[in-house]
């Protein structure tokens, strides 16, 4: 007989220490009971990026407190927890190990199943926390470390359609922000700067725009921003460069999303529900949302964006991914070790460097 399921999720793969409890009732309803995220912005600000050793130290200082907060807020008793899911990768090794040690300890003490969970799978399945999603659907995952189009065909079943061959999109936003003198983490502030700028001020490159399917390249764009920044004199120039950068990203995504939709339809010729999920931190960007909505509706696809607090890193998505793996019959894996590299589509070739694919 089916029963309610409650999972504790833990996330420490980069610079967010997070814990959450997610419940799936026996009638299929999904509820986030608590979702606590502690960001380390202050720790890394003066270095202009995440310093792994400092991030791990900050995770160690906070992890027990954050887990305790999540459990208290959820009003769930320890013996009501049915399983523990913790990000096992990909991410910074020293950071992953903090969450994994905590998660494994709790699961062992409670004698409950432990799921070392893929962070990218967390992003890929996030939308299911908000509404039921039928497989297959097209996914664009755009975060600080990843930019890829995937065909999501079920829990644990992912086919990569395209990926970045160099920088991740979030990385391009963060590096552009750094060039413009915006404090880390600058990605979200580019969006604010862009609002005040003229997007036609700078002509920036769009590498491999009409080549290589829906693979993407952002490194050349970042270098072009660096060169353009040498001529910047005023605050208005900075706004203009931010706006031009964001416009260029939108132009790239417009073409690449259309290509990914075409490739997805080629794979799933008879699919009735044409759904396109956009996940990861960069999916918080409103101008990107608008562009993707436009191109998708032209091609008769419905777009789905998680709410902003579920776009960026959180543990609710990890609890949810673990819970679904449990339901799908995947074996608990207390012996799993932290995995800095863990692609969702294990069969997809490693794609770094334009030479590999052009
Ligand atoms: O998914 P996420 O929280 O962490 C990773 O798994 O990487 O994504 C973080 C990334 C950062 O690069 C951040 O600059 C970017 O998402 N980001 C944004 C916005 N909000 C977050 N980029 C552009 N516009 C935004 N509004
Ligand atoms: Zn992430």
mmCIF file of C-alpha atoms and ligand atoms in Angstrom:
data_model
loop_
_atom_site.group_PDB
_atom_site.id
_atom_site.type_symbol
_atom_site.label_atom_id
_atom_site.label_comp_id
_atom_site.label_asym_id
_atom_site.label_seq_id
_atom_site.Cartn_x
_atom_site.Cartn_y
_atom_site.Cartn_z
ATOM 1 C CA UNK A 1 0.000 0.000 0.000
ATOM 2 C CA UNK A 2 1.233 3.487 -0.833
ATOM 3 C CA UNK A 3 2.177 5.779 2.051
ATOM 4 C CA UNK A 4 3.249 9.381 2.517
ATOM 5 C CA UNK A 5 6.977 9.837 1.917
ATOM 6 C CA UNK A 6 9.163 12.441 3.591
ATOM 7 C CA UNK A 7 12.751 13.043 2.482
ATOM 8 C CA UNK A 8 15.476 15.192 4.009
ATOM 9 C CA UNK A 9 17.657 16.859 1.357
ATOM 10 C CA UNK A 10 21.153 18.283 1.904
ATOM 11 C CA UNK A 11 23.128 20.457 -0.525
ATOM 12 C CA UNK A 12 26.735 21.684 -0.129
ATOM 13 C CA UNK A 13 28.191 21.325 -3.634
ATOM 14 C CA UNK A 14 29.382 24.932 -3.983
ATOM 15 C CA UNK A 15 28.713 28.047 -1.906
ATOM 16 C CA UNK A 16 25.231 27.404 -0.541
ATOM 17 C CA UNK A 17 24.691 25.396 2.626
ATOM 18 C CA UNK A 18 21.154 24.062 2.331
ATOM 19 C CA UNK A 19 18.740 21.594 3.895
ATOM 20 C CA UNK A 20 15.079 20.911 3.143
ATOM 21 C CA UNK A 21 12.230 18.522 3.809
ATOM 22 C CA UNK A 22 9.903 17.453 1.035
ATOM 23 C CA UNK A 23 6.765 15.371 1.366
ATOM 24 C CA UNK A 24 4.929 13.397 -1.269
ATOM 25 C CA UNK A 25 1.516 12.369 0.030
ATOM 26 C CA UNK A 26 0.008 9.067 -0.968
ATOM 27 C CA UNK A 27 -2.452 10.961 -3.186
ATOM 28 C CA UNK A 28 0.547 12.238 -5.193
ATOM 29 C CA UNK A 29 0.569 15.806 -3.821
ATOM 30 C CA UNK A 30 4.060 17.248 -3.356
ATOM 31 C CA UNK A 31 4.879 19.808 -0.649
ATOM 32 C CA UNK A 32 8.067 21.558 0.397
ATOM 33 C CA UNK A 33 7.852 21.458 4.205
ATOM 34 C CA UNK A 34 10.961 23.573 4.715
ATOM 35 C CA UNK A 35 13.724 24.921 2.499
ATOM 36 C CA UNK A 36 16.642 26.591 4.288
ATOM 37 C CA UNK A 37 19.495 28.112 2.270
ATOM 38 C CA UNK A 38 22.496 29.886 3.747
ATOM 39 C CA UNK A 39 24.589 31.685 1.153
ATOM 40 C CA UNK A 40 28.318 32.372 1.591
ATOM 41 C CA UNK A 41 28.420 35.607 -0.416
ATOM 42 C CA UNK A 42 30.239 37.494 2.370
ATOM 43 C CA UNK A 43 32.914 34.799 2.662
ATOM 44 C CA UNK A 44 33.873 34.923 -1.033
ATOM 45 C CA UNK A 45 33.154 38.554 -1.923
ATOM 46 C CA UNK A 46 36.666 39.874 -1.432
ATOM 47 C CA UNK A 47 38.184 37.089 -3.557
ATOM 48 C CA UNK A 48 35.858 37.667 -6.525
ATOM 49 C CA UNK A 49 34.881 33.980 -6.698
ATOM 50 C CA UNK A 50 34.310 30.855 -4.637
ATOM 51 C CA UNK A 51 37.405 29.713 -2.695
ATOM 52 C CA UNK A 52 36.879 25.945 -2.186
ATOM 53 C CA UNK A 53 38.716 25.637 1.145
ATOM 54 C CA UNK A 54 36.858 28.600 2.652
ATOM 55 C CA UNK A 55 33.556 27.326 1.281
ATOM 56 C CA UNK A 56 34.128 23.920 2.899
ATOM 57 C CA UNK A 57 34.988 25.570 6.191
ATOM 58 C CA UNK A 58 31.838 27.686 6.070
ATOM 59 C CA UNK A 59 29.759 24.575 5.263
ATOM 60 C CA UNK A 60 31.266 22.744 8.268
ATOM 61 C CA UNK A 61 30.448 25.648 10.557
ATOM 62 C CA UNK A 62 26.819 25.825 9.457
ATOM 63 C CA UNK A 63 25.658 22.417 8.265
ATOM 64 C CA UNK A 64 24.312 21.072 11.585
ATOM 65 C CA UNK A 65 22.496 24.329 12.315
ATOM 66 C CA UNK A 66 20.923 24.473 8.835
ATOM 67 C CA UNK A 67 19.739 20.846 9.009
ATOM 68 C CA UNK A 68 18.312 21.455 12.488
ATOM 69 C CA UNK A 69 16.509 24.583 11.247
ATOM 70 C CA UNK A 70 15.025 22.692 8.287
ATOM 71 C CA UNK A 71 13.749 19.871 10.511
ATOM 72 C CA UNK A 72 12.306 22.254 13.126
ATOM 73 C CA UNK A 73 10.574 24.409 10.501
ATOM 74 C CA UNK A 74 9.062 21.357 8.808
ATOM 75 C CA UNK A 75 7.560 20.169 12.131
ATOM 76 C CA UNK A 76 8.564 16.648 11.108
ATOM 77 C CA UNK A 77 9.818 14.297 13.823
ATOM 78 C CA UNK A 78 13.094 12.506 13.099
ATOM 79 C CA UNK A 79 11.405 9.106 13.011
ATOM 80 C CA UNK A 80 8.997 10.370 10.316
ATOM 81 C CA UNK A 81 11.865 10.879 7.840
ATOM 82 C CA UNK A 82 11.762 8.080 5.251
ATOM 83 C CA UNK A 83 15.064 8.791 3.536
ATOM 84 C CA UNK A 84 18.020 11.154 3.238
ATOM 85 C CA UNK A 85 19.224 12.568 -0.098
ATOM 86 C CA UNK A 86 22.464 14.483 -0.319
ATOM 87 C CA UNK A 87 24.288 16.024 -3.271
ATOM 88 C CA UNK A 88 27.163 13.647 -4.069
ATOM 89 C CA UNK A 89 28.276 15.586 -7.152
ATOM 90 C CA UNK A 90 29.141 17.301 -9.367
ATOM 91 C CA UNK A 91 30.738 20.073 -7.343
ATOM 92 C CA UNK A 92 33.743 21.036 -5.264
ATOM 93 C CA UNK A 93 35.094 17.905 -3.599
ATOM 94 C CA UNK A 94 35.884 19.455 -0.215
ATOM 95 C CA UNK A 95 32.410 21.026 -0.124
ATOM 96 C CA UNK A 96 30.509 17.910 -1.186
ATOM 97 C CA UNK A 97 32.237 15.924 1.560
ATOM 98 C CA UNK A 98 30.759 18.119 4.298
ATOM 99 C CA UNK A 99 27.147 17.485 3.275
ATOM 100 C CA UNK A 100 27.821 13.822 2.506
ATOM 101 C CA UNK A 101 29.309 13.185 5.947
ATOM 102 C CA UNK A 102 26.321 14.842 7.637
ATOM 103 C CA UNK A 103 23.780 13.063 5.430
ATOM 104 C CA UNK A 104 25.337 9.627 5.800
ATOM 105 C CA UNK A 105 25.546 10.058 9.578
ATOM 106 C CA UNK A 106 21.862 11.012 9.864
ATOM 107 C CA UNK A 107 20.737 8.195 7.564
ATOM 108 C CA UNK A 108 22.823 5.653 9.488
ATOM 109 C CA UNK A 109 21.586 6.853 12.887
ATOM 110 C CA UNK A 110 17.960 6.759 11.698
ATOM 111 C CA UNK A 111 18.495 3.455 9.834
ATOM 112 C CA UNK A 112 16.906 5.049 6.750
ATOM 113 C CA UNK A 113 17.946 4.807 3.095
ATOM 114 C CA UNK A 114 20.620 7.225 1.904
ATOM 115 C CA UNK A 115 20.748 8.520 -1.678
ATOM 116 C CA UNK A 116 23.913 10.211 -2.949
ATOM 117 C CA UNK A 117 22.158 12.467 -5.441
ATOM 118 C CA UNK A 118 23.249 14.163 -8.660
ATOM 119 C CA UNK A 119 22.998 17.963 -8.274
ATOM 120 C CA UNK A 120 22.115 18.319 -11.962
ATOM 121 C CA UNK A 121 19.312 15.798 -11.562
ATOM 122 C CA UNK A 122 18.030 18.042 -8.765
ATOM 123 C CA UNK A 123 17.838 20.976 -11.222
ATOM 124 C CA UNK A 124 16.429 18.722 -13.973
ATOM 125 C CA UNK A 125 13.496 17.487 -11.864
ATOM 126 C CA UNK A 126 12.827 20.696 -9.860
ATOM 127 C CA UNK A 127 9.708 21.630 -11.811
ATOM 128 C CA UNK A 128 7.943 18.548 -10.397
ATOM 129 C CA UNK A 129 7.969 20.267 -6.996
ATOM 130 C CA UNK A 130 5.538 22.813 -8.426
ATOM 131 C CA UNK A 131 3.352 20.751 -10.745
ATOM 132 C CA UNK A 132 3.266 17.244 -12.180
ATOM 133 C CA UNK A 133 5.520 17.000 -15.250
ATOM 134 C CA UNK A 134 5.054 14.297 -17.868
ATOM 135 C CA UNK A 135 8.163 12.745 -19.436
ATOM 136 C CA UNK A 136 9.727 13.353 -21.879
ATOM 137 C CA UNK A 137 10.406 17.062 -21.759
ATOM 138 C CA UNK A 138 13.111 19.311 -23.091
ATOM 139 C CA UNK A 139 15.378 20.867 -20.476
ATOM 140 C CA UNK A 140 17.761 23.793 -20.658
ATOM 141 C CA UNK A 141 19.981 23.753 -17.597
ATOM 142 C CA UNK A 142 21.829 27.036 -17.223
ATOM 143 C CA UNK A 143 23.846 27.525 -14.051
ATOM 144 C CA UNK A 144 27.250 28.670 -12.839
ATOM 145 C CA UNK A 145 28.935 25.428 -13.833
ATOM 146 C CA UNK A 146 26.719 23.973 -16.570
ATOM 147 C CA UNK A 147 24.870 24.918 -19.745
ATOM 148 C CA UNK A 148 23.206 22.068 -21.529
ATOM 149 C CA UNK A 149 20.099 20.981 -23.401
ATOM 150 C CA UNK A 150 18.786 17.595 -22.306
ATOM 151 C CA UNK A 151 15.937 15.339 -23.239
ATOM 152 C CA UNK A 152 14.535 14.285 -19.853
ATOM 153 C CA UNK A 153 12.998 10.891 -20.459
ATOM 154 C CA UNK A 154 12.382 9.713 -16.911
ATOM 155 C CA UNK A 155 14.014 9.692 -13.473
ATOM 156 C CA UNK A 156 17.642 8.750 -14.162
ATOM 157 C CA UNK A 157 17.110 8.883 -17.939
ATOM 158 C CA UNK A 158 18.764 11.842 -19.617
ATOM 159 C CA UNK A 159 20.008 12.339 -23.167
ATOM 160 C CA UNK A 160 22.197 15.326 -23.794
ATOM 161 C CA UNK A 161 21.311 17.201 -26.985
ATOM 162 C CA UNK A 162 23.864 19.974 -26.657
ATOM 163 C CA UNK A 163 26.259 21.592 -24.222
ATOM 164 C CA UNK A 164 28.675 24.466 -23.875
ATOM 165 C CA UNK A 165 32.072 23.694 -25.345
ATOM 166 C CA UNK A 166 33.807 26.128 -23.002
ATOM 167 C CA UNK A 167 32.319 28.418 -20.309
ATOM 168 C CA UNK A 168 28.960 27.923 -18.631
ATOM 169 C CA UNK A 169 26.425 30.694 -19.150
ATOM 170 C CA UNK A 170 26.416 31.666 -15.457
ATOM 171 C CA UNK A 171 30.212 31.845 -15.593
ATOM 172 C CA UNK A 172 29.951 34.256 -18.565
ATOM 173 C CA UNK A 173 27.566 36.439 -16.531
ATOM 174 C CA UNK A 174 29.827 36.324 -13.465
ATOM 175 C CA UNK A 175 32.989 37.080 -15.457
ATOM 176 C CA UNK A 176 31.333 39.951 -17.323
ATOM 177 C CA UNK A 177 30.243 41.326 -13.962
ATOM 178 C CA UNK A 178 33.795 41.074 -12.656
ATOM 179 C CA UNK A 179 35.139 42.915 -15.720
ATOM 180 C CA UNK A 180 32.587 45.679 -15.051
ATOM 181 C CA UNK A 181 33.769 45.930 -11.451
ATOM 182 C CA UNK A 182 30.609 44.416 -9.970
ATOM 183 C CA UNK A 183 31.196 42.530 -6.725
ATOM 184 C CA UNK A 184 30.848 38.732 -6.652
ATOM 185 C CA UNK A 185 28.370 37.157 -7.257
ATOM 186 C CA UNK A 186 27.721 39.583 -10.071
ATOM 187 C CA UNK A 187 25.555 37.567 -12.488
ATOM 188 C CA UNK A 188 22.203 38.804 -11.149
ATOM 189 C CA UNK A 189 23.470 42.425 -11.105
ATOM 190 C CA UNK A 190 24.188 42.336 -14.851
ATOM 191 C CA UNK A 191 20.437 42.061 -15.285
ATOM 192 C CA UNK A 192 19.946 45.236 -13.231
ATOM 193 C CA UNK A 193 22.733 47.125 -15.065
ATOM 194 C CA UNK A 194 21.249 46.062 -18.409
ATOM 195 C CA UNK A 195 17.952 47.784 -17.560
ATOM 196 C CA UNK A 196 19.682 51.191 -17.673
ATOM 197 C CA UNK A 197 21.771 50.560 -20.791
ATOM 198 C CA UNK A 198 21.481 50.775 -24.560
ATOM 199 C CA UNK A 199 21.687 47.197 -25.826
ATOM 200 C CA UNK A 200 22.807 48.312 -29.289
ATOM 201 C CA UNK A 201 25.949 50.090 -28.073
ATOM 202 C CA UNK A 202 28.402 47.216 -28.484
ATOM 203 C CA UNK A 203 28.557 44.612 -31.214
ATOM 204 C CA UNK A 204 29.634 41.370 -29.536
ATOM 205 C CA UNK A 205 30.383 37.971 -31.141
ATOM 206 C CA UNK A 206 28.057 34.962 -31.162
ATOM 207 C CA UNK A 207 30.420 31.984 -31.600
ATOM 208 C CA UNK A 208 29.141 28.837 -33.376
ATOM 209 C CA UNK A 209 25.671 30.427 -33.678
ATOM 210 C CA UNK A 210 24.662 28.488 -36.776
ATOM 211 C CA UNK A 211 27.072 25.582 -36.330
ATOM 212 C CA UNK A 212 27.284 22.462 -34.219
ATOM 213 C CA UNK A 213 23.597 21.892 -33.466
ATOM 214 C CA UNK A 214 22.519 23.235 -30.098
ATOM 215 C CA UNK A 215 26.024 23.221 -28.646
ATOM 216 C CA UNK A 216 27.027 26.616 -27.302
ATOM 217 C CA UNK A 217 30.175 28.667 -26.758
ATOM 218 C CA UNK A 218 30.523 31.645 -24.424
ATOM 219 C CA UNK A 219 34.287 32.063 -23.894
ATOM 220 C CA UNK A 220 34.802 34.290 -26.965
ATOM 221 C CA UNK A 221 31.983 36.546 -25.847
ATOM 222 C CA UNK A 222 33.631 37.009 -22.475
ATOM 223 C CA UNK A 223 36.946 37.919 -24.144
ATOM 224 C CA UNK A 224 35.123 40.431 -26.368
ATOM 225 C CA UNK A 225 33.566 42.007 -23.264
ATOM 226 C CA UNK A 226 37.062 42.288 -21.778
ATOM 227 C CA UNK A 227 38.336 44.104 -24.892
ATOM 228 C CA UNK A 228 35.279 46.379 -25.057
ATOM 229 C CA UNK A 229 35.662 47.264 -21.370
ATOM 230 C CA UNK A 230 39.033 48.921 -22.122
ATOM 231 C CA UNK A 231 37.144 51.832 -23.740
ATOM 232 C CA UNK A 232 34.703 52.289 -20.909
ATOM 233 C CA UNK A 233 34.745 55.723 -19.304
ATOM 234 C CA UNK A 234 31.460 56.243 -17.498
ATOM 235 C CA UNK A 235 28.877 54.383 -15.474
ATOM 236 C CA UNK A 236 26.556 54.687 -18.494
ATOM 237 C CA UNK A 237 29.178 52.855 -20.630
ATOM 238 C CA UNK A 238 29.036 50.000 -18.107
ATOM 239 C CA UNK A 239 25.249 49.866 -18.323
ATOM 240 C CA UNK A 240 25.509 49.857 -22.122
ATOM 241 C CA UNK A 241 28.027 47.000 -22.145
ATOM 242 C CA UNK A 242 25.909 44.959 -19.703
ATOM 243 C CA UNK A 243 22.833 45.527 -21.895
ATOM 244 C CA UNK A 244 24.725 44.590 -25.076
ATOM 245 C CA UNK A 245 26.094 41.458 -23.397
ATOM 246 C CA UNK A 246 22.626 40.389 -22.264
ATOM 247 C CA UNK A 247 21.152 41.090 -25.698
ATOM 248 C CA UNK A 248 23.855 38.918 -27.298
ATOM 249 C CA UNK A 249 23.078 36.069 -24.867
ATOM 250 C CA UNK A 250 19.407 36.369 -25.789
ATOM 251 C CA UNK A 251 20.222 36.254 -29.500
ATOM 252 C CA UNK A 252 22.326 33.111 -28.972
ATOM 253 C CA UNK A 253 19.644 31.428 -26.860
ATOM 254 C CA UNK A 254 16.943 32.251 -29.395
ATOM 255 C CA UNK A 255 18.764 30.310 -32.121
ATOM 256 C CA UNK A 256 20.010 27.493 -29.887
ATOM 257 C CA UNK A 257 16.626 26.900 -28.189
ATOM 258 C CA UNK A 258 14.943 26.637 -31.599
ATOM 259 C CA UNK A 259 17.593 24.121 -32.670
ATOM 260 C CA UNK A 260 17.201 22.128 -29.429
ATOM 261 C CA UNK A 261 13.418 22.003 -29.927
ATOM 262 C CA UNK A 262 13.963 20.707 -33.454
ATOM 263 C CA UNK A 263 16.363 18.013 -32.170
ATOM 264 C CA UNK A 264 13.992 17.066 -29.340
ATOM 265 C CA UNK A 265 11.096 16.657 -31.808
ATOM 266 C CA UNK A 266 13.298 14.568 -34.077
ATOM 267 C CA UNK A 267 13.852 12.211 -31.136
ATOM 268 C CA UNK A 268 10.251 12.212 -29.923
ATOM 269 C CA UNK A 269 8.221 12.428 -33.106
ATOM 270 C CA UNK A 270 4.932 11.457 -31.482
ATOM 271 C CA UNK A 271 5.176 13.495 -28.295
ATOM 272 C CA UNK A 272 1.834 15.129 -27.444
ATOM 273 C CA UNK A 273 2.784 17.339 -24.507
ATOM 274 C CA UNK A 274 5.463 19.670 -25.815
ATOM 275 C CA UNK A 275 7.118 20.978 -22.679
ATOM 276 C CA UNK A 276 10.318 22.949 -22.222
ATOM 277 C CA UNK A 277 11.716 23.386 -18.693
ATOM 278 C CA UNK A 278 14.396 25.981 -18.006
ATOM 279 C CA UNK A 279 16.292 25.439 -14.750
ATOM 280 C CA UNK A 280 19.430 26.569 -12.884
ATOM 281 C CA UNK A 281 20.464 29.951 -11.500
ATOM 282 C CA UNK A 282 20.535 31.788 -14.850
ATOM 283 C CA UNK A 283 16.876 30.840 -15.415
ATOM 284 C CA UNK A 284 16.097 33.589 -12.853
ATOM 285 C CA UNK A 285 16.980 36.186 -15.503
ATOM 286 C CA UNK A 286 13.752 37.834 -16.669
ATOM 287 C CA UNK A 287 14.979 38.876 -20.123
ATOM 288 C CA UNK A 288 16.161 35.310 -20.802
ATOM 289 C CA UNK A 289 12.764 34.015 -19.657
ATOM 290 C CA UNK A 290 11.053 36.360 -22.100
ATOM 291 C CA UNK A 291 13.230 35.303 -25.044
ATOM 292 C CA UNK A 292 12.752 31.594 -24.395
ATOM 293 C CA UNK A 293 8.994 32.021 -23.921
ATOM 294 C CA UNK A 294 8.773 33.779 -27.298
ATOM 295 C CA UNK A 295 10.760 31.228 -29.280
ATOM 296 C CA UNK A 296 8.965 28.313 -27.586
ATOM 297 C CA UNK A 297 5.479 29.629 -28.186
ATOM 298 C CA UNK A 298 6.293 30.154 -31.880
ATOM 299 C CA UNK A 299 7.275 26.484 -32.012
ATOM 300 C CA UNK A 300 4.214 25.413 -29.959
ATOM 301 C CA UNK A 301 6.115 24.467 -26.822
ATOM 302 C CA UNK A 302 4.955 25.321 -23.292
ATOM 303 C CA UNK A 303 7.689 26.837 -21.151
ATOM 304 C CA UNK A 304 8.060 26.102 -17.444
ATOM 305 C CA UNK A 305 10.288 28.108 -15.100
ATOM 306 C CA UNK A 306 10.727 27.164 -11.439
ATOM 307 C CA UNK A 307 10.146 30.017 -8.965
ATOM 308 C CA UNK A 308 13.305 32.058 -8.359
ATOM 309 C CA UNK A 309 14.217 30.378 -5.036
ATOM 310 C CA UNK A 310 14.151 26.981 -6.782
ATOM 311 C CA UNK A 311 16.224 28.158 -9.769
ATOM 312 C CA UNK A 312 19.316 28.803 -7.669
ATOM 313 C CA UNK A 313 20.884 26.086 -5.538
ATOM 314 C CA UNK A 314 18.680 24.638 -2.816
ATOM 315 C CA UNK A 315 18.115 21.353 -1.015
ATOM 316 C CA UNK A 316 14.403 20.931 -1.811
ATOM 317 C CA UNK A 317 15.377 19.862 -5.331
ATOM 318 C CA UNK A 318 17.844 17.344 -3.858
ATOM 319 C CA UNK A 319 15.264 15.889 -1.438
ATOM 320 C CA UNK A 320 12.818 15.643 -4.357
ATOM 321 C CA UNK A 321 15.328 13.954 -6.676
ATOM 322 C CA UNK A 322 16.236 11.460 -3.918
ATOM 323 C CA UNK A 323 12.575 10.751 -3.170
ATOM 324 C CA UNK A 324 11.847 10.081 -6.822
ATOM 325 C CA UNK A 325 14.865 7.791 -7.153
ATOM 326 C CA UNK A 326 13.569 5.871 -4.127
ATOM 327 C CA UNK A 327 10.109 5.601 -5.718
ATOM 328 C CA UNK A 328 11.681 4.496 -8.997
ATOM 329 C CA UNK A 329 13.245 1.571 -7.119
ATOM 330 C CA UNK A 330 16.842 2.774 -7.157
ATOM 331 C CA UNK A 331 18.955 1.135 -4.448
ATOM 332 C CA UNK A 332 20.144 3.307 -1.549
ATOM 333 C CA UNK A 333 23.885 3.907 -1.790
ATOM 334 C CA UNK A 334 25.479 4.674 1.583
ATOM 335 C CA UNK A 335 28.877 3.709 0.158
ATOM 336 C CA UNK A 336 28.798 6.283 -2.650
ATOM 337 C CA UNK A 337 31.694 8.752 -2.481
ATOM 338 C CA UNK A 338 31.650 12.430 -3.503
ATOM 339 C CA UNK A 339 32.045 12.850 -7.265
ATOM 340 C CA UNK A 340 33.389 16.196 -8.539
ATOM 341 C CA UNK A 341 32.459 15.228 -12.122
ATOM 342 C CA UNK A 342 29.167 13.430 -12.705
ATOM 343 C CA UNK A 343 27.444 14.079 -16.048
ATOM 344 C CA UNK A 344 23.708 13.377 -16.281
ATOM 345 C CA UNK A 345 24.121 11.626 -19.616
ATOM 346 C CA UNK A 346 27.035 9.283 -18.955
ATOM 347 C CA UNK A 347 27.210 8.278 -22.615
ATOM 348 C CA UNK A 348 27.546 11.798 -24.019
ATOM 349 C CA UNK A 349 31.104 12.587 -25.166
ATOM 350 C CA UNK A 350 33.245 15.062 -23.238
ATOM 351 C CA UNK A 351 32.975 18.323 -25.201
ATOM 352 C CA UNK A 352 35.531 20.925 -24.404
ATOM 353 C CA UNK A 353 37.149 22.946 -27.146
ATOM 354 C CA UNK A 354 35.609 23.956 -30.424
ATOM 355 C CA UNK A 355 38.027 21.741 -32.367
ATOM 356 C CA UNK A 356 36.202 18.673 -31.121
ATOM 357 C CA UNK A 357 32.904 19.398 -32.787
ATOM 358 C CA UNK A 358 33.081 21.940 -35.576
HETATM 359 O O1 LIG B 1 22.218 27.012 -10.149
HETATM 360 P P1 LIG B 1 23.094 27.971 -9.414
HETATM 361 O O2 LIG B 1 22.552 28.604 -8.166
HETATM 362 O O3 LIG B 1 24.444 27.316 -9.004
HETATM 363 C C1 LIG B 1 25.125 26.392 -9.785
HETATM 364 O O4 LIG B 1 24.746 25.182 -9.751
HETATM 365 O O5 LIG B 1 26.038 26.863 -10.504
HETATM 366 O O6 LIG B 1 23.511 29.096 -10.485
HETATM 367 C C2 LIG B 1 24.341 30.164 -10.117
HETATM 368 C C3 LIG B 1 24.617 30.996 -11.351
HETATM 369 C C4 LIG B 1 25.643 32.089 -11.129
HETATM 370 O O7 LIG B 1 26.575 32.057 -12.192
HETATM 371 C C5 LIG B 1 24.821 33.358 -11.129
HETATM 372 O O8 LIG B 1 25.544 34.471 -11.561
HETATM 373 C C6 LIG B 1 23.723 33.001 -12.105
HETATM 374 O O9 LIG B 1 23.402 31.659 -11.790
HETATM 375 N N1 LIG B 1 22.540 33.866 -11.954
HETATM 376 C C7 LIG B 1 22.132 34.744 -12.893
HETATM 377 C C8 LIG B 1 20.990 35.396 -12.355
HETATM 378 N N2 LIG B 1 20.759 34.881 -11.104
HETATM 379 C C9 LIG B 1 21.722 33.941 -10.878
HETATM 380 N N3 LIG B 1 22.614 35.023 -14.110
HETATM 381 C C10 LIG B 1 21.958 35.961 -14.836
HETATM 382 N N4 LIG B 1 20.879 36.644 -14.397
HETATM 383 C C11 LIG B 1 20.360 36.396 -13.184
HETATM 384 N N5 LIG B 1 19.302 37.057 -12.743
HETATM 385 ZN ZN1 LIG B 2 23.129 24.356 -9.275
#
